[in-house]
Coordinates of C-alpha atoms and ligand atoms in Angstrom, one line a residue:
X1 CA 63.4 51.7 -28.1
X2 CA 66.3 49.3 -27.6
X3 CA 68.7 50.0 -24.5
X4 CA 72.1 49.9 -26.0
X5 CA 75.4 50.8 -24.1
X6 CA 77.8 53.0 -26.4
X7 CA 81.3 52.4 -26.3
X8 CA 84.0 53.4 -28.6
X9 CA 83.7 55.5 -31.8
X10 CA 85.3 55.1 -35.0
X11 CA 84.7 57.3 -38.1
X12 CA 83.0 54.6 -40.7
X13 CA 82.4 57.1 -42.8
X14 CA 85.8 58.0 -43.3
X15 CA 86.5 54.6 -44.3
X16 CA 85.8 54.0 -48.5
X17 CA 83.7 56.3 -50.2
X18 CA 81.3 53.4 -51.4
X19 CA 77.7 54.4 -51.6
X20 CA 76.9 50.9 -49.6
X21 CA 76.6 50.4 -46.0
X22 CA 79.4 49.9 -44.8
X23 CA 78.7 47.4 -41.9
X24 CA 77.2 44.8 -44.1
X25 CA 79.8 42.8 -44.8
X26 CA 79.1 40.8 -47.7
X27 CA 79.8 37.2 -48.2
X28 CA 82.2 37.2 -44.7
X29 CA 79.6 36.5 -42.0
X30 CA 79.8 33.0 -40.9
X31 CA 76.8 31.3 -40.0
X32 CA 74.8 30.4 -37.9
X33 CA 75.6 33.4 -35.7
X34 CA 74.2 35.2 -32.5
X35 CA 74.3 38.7 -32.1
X36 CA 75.7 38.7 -28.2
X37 CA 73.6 42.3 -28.0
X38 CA 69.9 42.0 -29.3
X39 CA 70.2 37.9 -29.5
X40 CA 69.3 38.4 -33.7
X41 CA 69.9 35.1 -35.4
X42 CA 71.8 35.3 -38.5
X43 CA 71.1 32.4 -40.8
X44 CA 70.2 31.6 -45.0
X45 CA 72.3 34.9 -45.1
X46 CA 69.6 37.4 -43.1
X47 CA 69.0 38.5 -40.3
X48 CA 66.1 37.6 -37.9
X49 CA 64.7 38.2 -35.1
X50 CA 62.9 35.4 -32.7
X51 CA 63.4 34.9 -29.3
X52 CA 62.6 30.8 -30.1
X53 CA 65.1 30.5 -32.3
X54 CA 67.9 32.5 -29.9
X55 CA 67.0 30.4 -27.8
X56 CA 68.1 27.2 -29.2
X57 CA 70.4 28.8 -31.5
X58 CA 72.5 30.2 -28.4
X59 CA 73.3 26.4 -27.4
X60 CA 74.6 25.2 -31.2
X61 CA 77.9 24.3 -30.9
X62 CA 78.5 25.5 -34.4
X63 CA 77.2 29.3 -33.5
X64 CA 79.6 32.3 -34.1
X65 CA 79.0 34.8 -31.9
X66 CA 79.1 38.3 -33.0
X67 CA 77.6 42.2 -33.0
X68 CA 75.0 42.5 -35.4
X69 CA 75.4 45.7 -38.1
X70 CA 72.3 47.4 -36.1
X71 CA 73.8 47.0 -32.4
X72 CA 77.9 48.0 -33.7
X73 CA 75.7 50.9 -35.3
X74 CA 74.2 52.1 -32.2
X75 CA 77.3 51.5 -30.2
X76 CA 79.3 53.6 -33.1
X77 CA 76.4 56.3 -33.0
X78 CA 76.3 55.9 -36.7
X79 CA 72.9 56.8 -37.8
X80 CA 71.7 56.4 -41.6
X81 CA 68.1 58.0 -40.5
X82 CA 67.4 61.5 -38.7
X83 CA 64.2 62.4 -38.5
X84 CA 64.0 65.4 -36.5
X85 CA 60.4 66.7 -34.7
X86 CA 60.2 70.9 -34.7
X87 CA 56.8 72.3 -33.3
X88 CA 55.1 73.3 -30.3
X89 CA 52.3 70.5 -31.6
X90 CA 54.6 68.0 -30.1
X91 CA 55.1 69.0 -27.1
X92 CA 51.2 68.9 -26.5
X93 CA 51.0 65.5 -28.4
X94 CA 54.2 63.9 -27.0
X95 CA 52.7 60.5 -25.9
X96 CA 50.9 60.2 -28.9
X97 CA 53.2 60.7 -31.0
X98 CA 55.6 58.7 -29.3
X99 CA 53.0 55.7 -29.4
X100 CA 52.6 56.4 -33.5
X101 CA 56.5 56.0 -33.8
X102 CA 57.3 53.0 -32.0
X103 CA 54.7 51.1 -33.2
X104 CA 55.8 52.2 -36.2
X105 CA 59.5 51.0 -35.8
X106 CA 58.4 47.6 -34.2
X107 CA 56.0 47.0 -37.3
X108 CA 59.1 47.4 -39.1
X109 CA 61.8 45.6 -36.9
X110 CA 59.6 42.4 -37.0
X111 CA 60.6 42.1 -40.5
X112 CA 64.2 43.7 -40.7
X113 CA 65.9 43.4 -37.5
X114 CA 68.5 45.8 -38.2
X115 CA 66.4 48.7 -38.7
X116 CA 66.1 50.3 -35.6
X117 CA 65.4 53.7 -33.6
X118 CA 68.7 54.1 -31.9
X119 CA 68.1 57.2 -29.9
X120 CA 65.5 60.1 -29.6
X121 CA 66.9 62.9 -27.6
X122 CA 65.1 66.0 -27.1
X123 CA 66.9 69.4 -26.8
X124 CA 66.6 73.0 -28.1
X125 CA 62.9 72.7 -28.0
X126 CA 63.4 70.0 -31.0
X127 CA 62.8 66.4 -30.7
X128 CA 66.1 64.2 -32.7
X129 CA 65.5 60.3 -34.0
X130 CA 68.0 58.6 -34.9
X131 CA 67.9 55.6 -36.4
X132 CA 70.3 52.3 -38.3
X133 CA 68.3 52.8 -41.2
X134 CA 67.9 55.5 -43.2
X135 CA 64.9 54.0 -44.9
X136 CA 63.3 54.2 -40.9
X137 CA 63.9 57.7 -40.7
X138 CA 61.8 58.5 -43.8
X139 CA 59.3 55.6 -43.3
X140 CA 58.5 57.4 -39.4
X141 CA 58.4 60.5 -40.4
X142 CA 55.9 59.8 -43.1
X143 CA 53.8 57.8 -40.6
X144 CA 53.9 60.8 -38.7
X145 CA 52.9 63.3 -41.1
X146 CA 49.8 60.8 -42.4
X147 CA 48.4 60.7 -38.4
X148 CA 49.0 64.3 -37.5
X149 CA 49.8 66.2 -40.4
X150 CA 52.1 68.8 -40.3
X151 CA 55.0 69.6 -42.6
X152 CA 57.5 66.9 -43.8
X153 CA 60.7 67.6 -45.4
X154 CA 63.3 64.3 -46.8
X155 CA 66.7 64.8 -47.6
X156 CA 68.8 61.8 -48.9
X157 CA 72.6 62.7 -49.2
X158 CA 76.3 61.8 -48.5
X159 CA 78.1 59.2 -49.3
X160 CA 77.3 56.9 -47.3
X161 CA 73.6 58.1 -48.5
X162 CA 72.4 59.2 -45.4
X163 CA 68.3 60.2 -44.9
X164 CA 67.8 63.4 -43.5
X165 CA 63.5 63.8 -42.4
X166 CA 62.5 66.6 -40.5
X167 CA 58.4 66.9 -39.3
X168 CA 56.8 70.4 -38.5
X169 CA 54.2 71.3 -36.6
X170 CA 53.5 74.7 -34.9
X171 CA 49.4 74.3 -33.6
Ligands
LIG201 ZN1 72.3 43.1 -32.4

């Protein structure tokens, strides 16, 4: 998981009622550009991640430097994923599951950058992921369910469509 400072909040979702995300601006990103956060180039209008190519990217006089949609997500606390862990199996599986999901979510950052676990907090005996995709939250939860069984509900709603997973496990 990705160490990201939070500051400021504003209500996105309040914004338009569009069913697209509203932090992927289309057509208006300049490029090149640097996110000044994660160092995620932005070039042939995507978004990638390689420390080789921050590297040299970082010193082009041309680079725009900005806040990719994943780290002004995190920074927001706007999650499009939830995947929430219920059970007393997880507290006796903890590291392994753990393990499961963040391989998981760096399988699936190598190719999309911007999808991301941006918190997992743990509190009222329930285990809550949240992450910059909603396609993530599903995608984990799924992974989950396929290692260690258990029960797997998905919920996609809202406006921004926001996924909803919640994994169960009692023994
Ligand atoms: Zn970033």
């Amino acid at each position: 998981m990705r160490d990201t400072a939070k500051f400021g909040t504003s209500d996105k979702r309040g914004r338009e009622r569009t069913s697209s995300d509203p932090y992927l601006s289309e057509g208006s990103m300049k490029e090149p550009a640097i996110c000044r956060s994660c160092h995620a180039v932005y070039i042939h209008k995507r978004w990638q991640i390689d420390p080789a190519s921050s590297a040299t990217m970082i010193s082009r006089p041309d680079i725009h430097m900005t806040v990719c949609p994943a780290c002004q997500k995190t920074a927001e606390n706007y999650p499009e994923g939830i995947l929430t862990l219920r059970g007393d199996y997880f507290q006796a599986h903890e590291k392994e599951i753990r393990n499961i999901l963040e391989n998981e979510e760096n399988r699936v950052y190598a190719k999309n950058p911007l999808s991301r676990i941006m918190s997992m907090t743990q509190k009222n005996g329930q285990v809550v992921i949240e992450t910059t995709d909603a396609k993530l939250a599903e995608r984990l939860g799924r992974t989950l369910q396929k290692a260690h069984s258990g029960e797997l509900q998905i919920d996609w709603s809202g406006d921004p469509v926001i996924c909803r997973a919640t994994w169960e496990r009692s023994v």
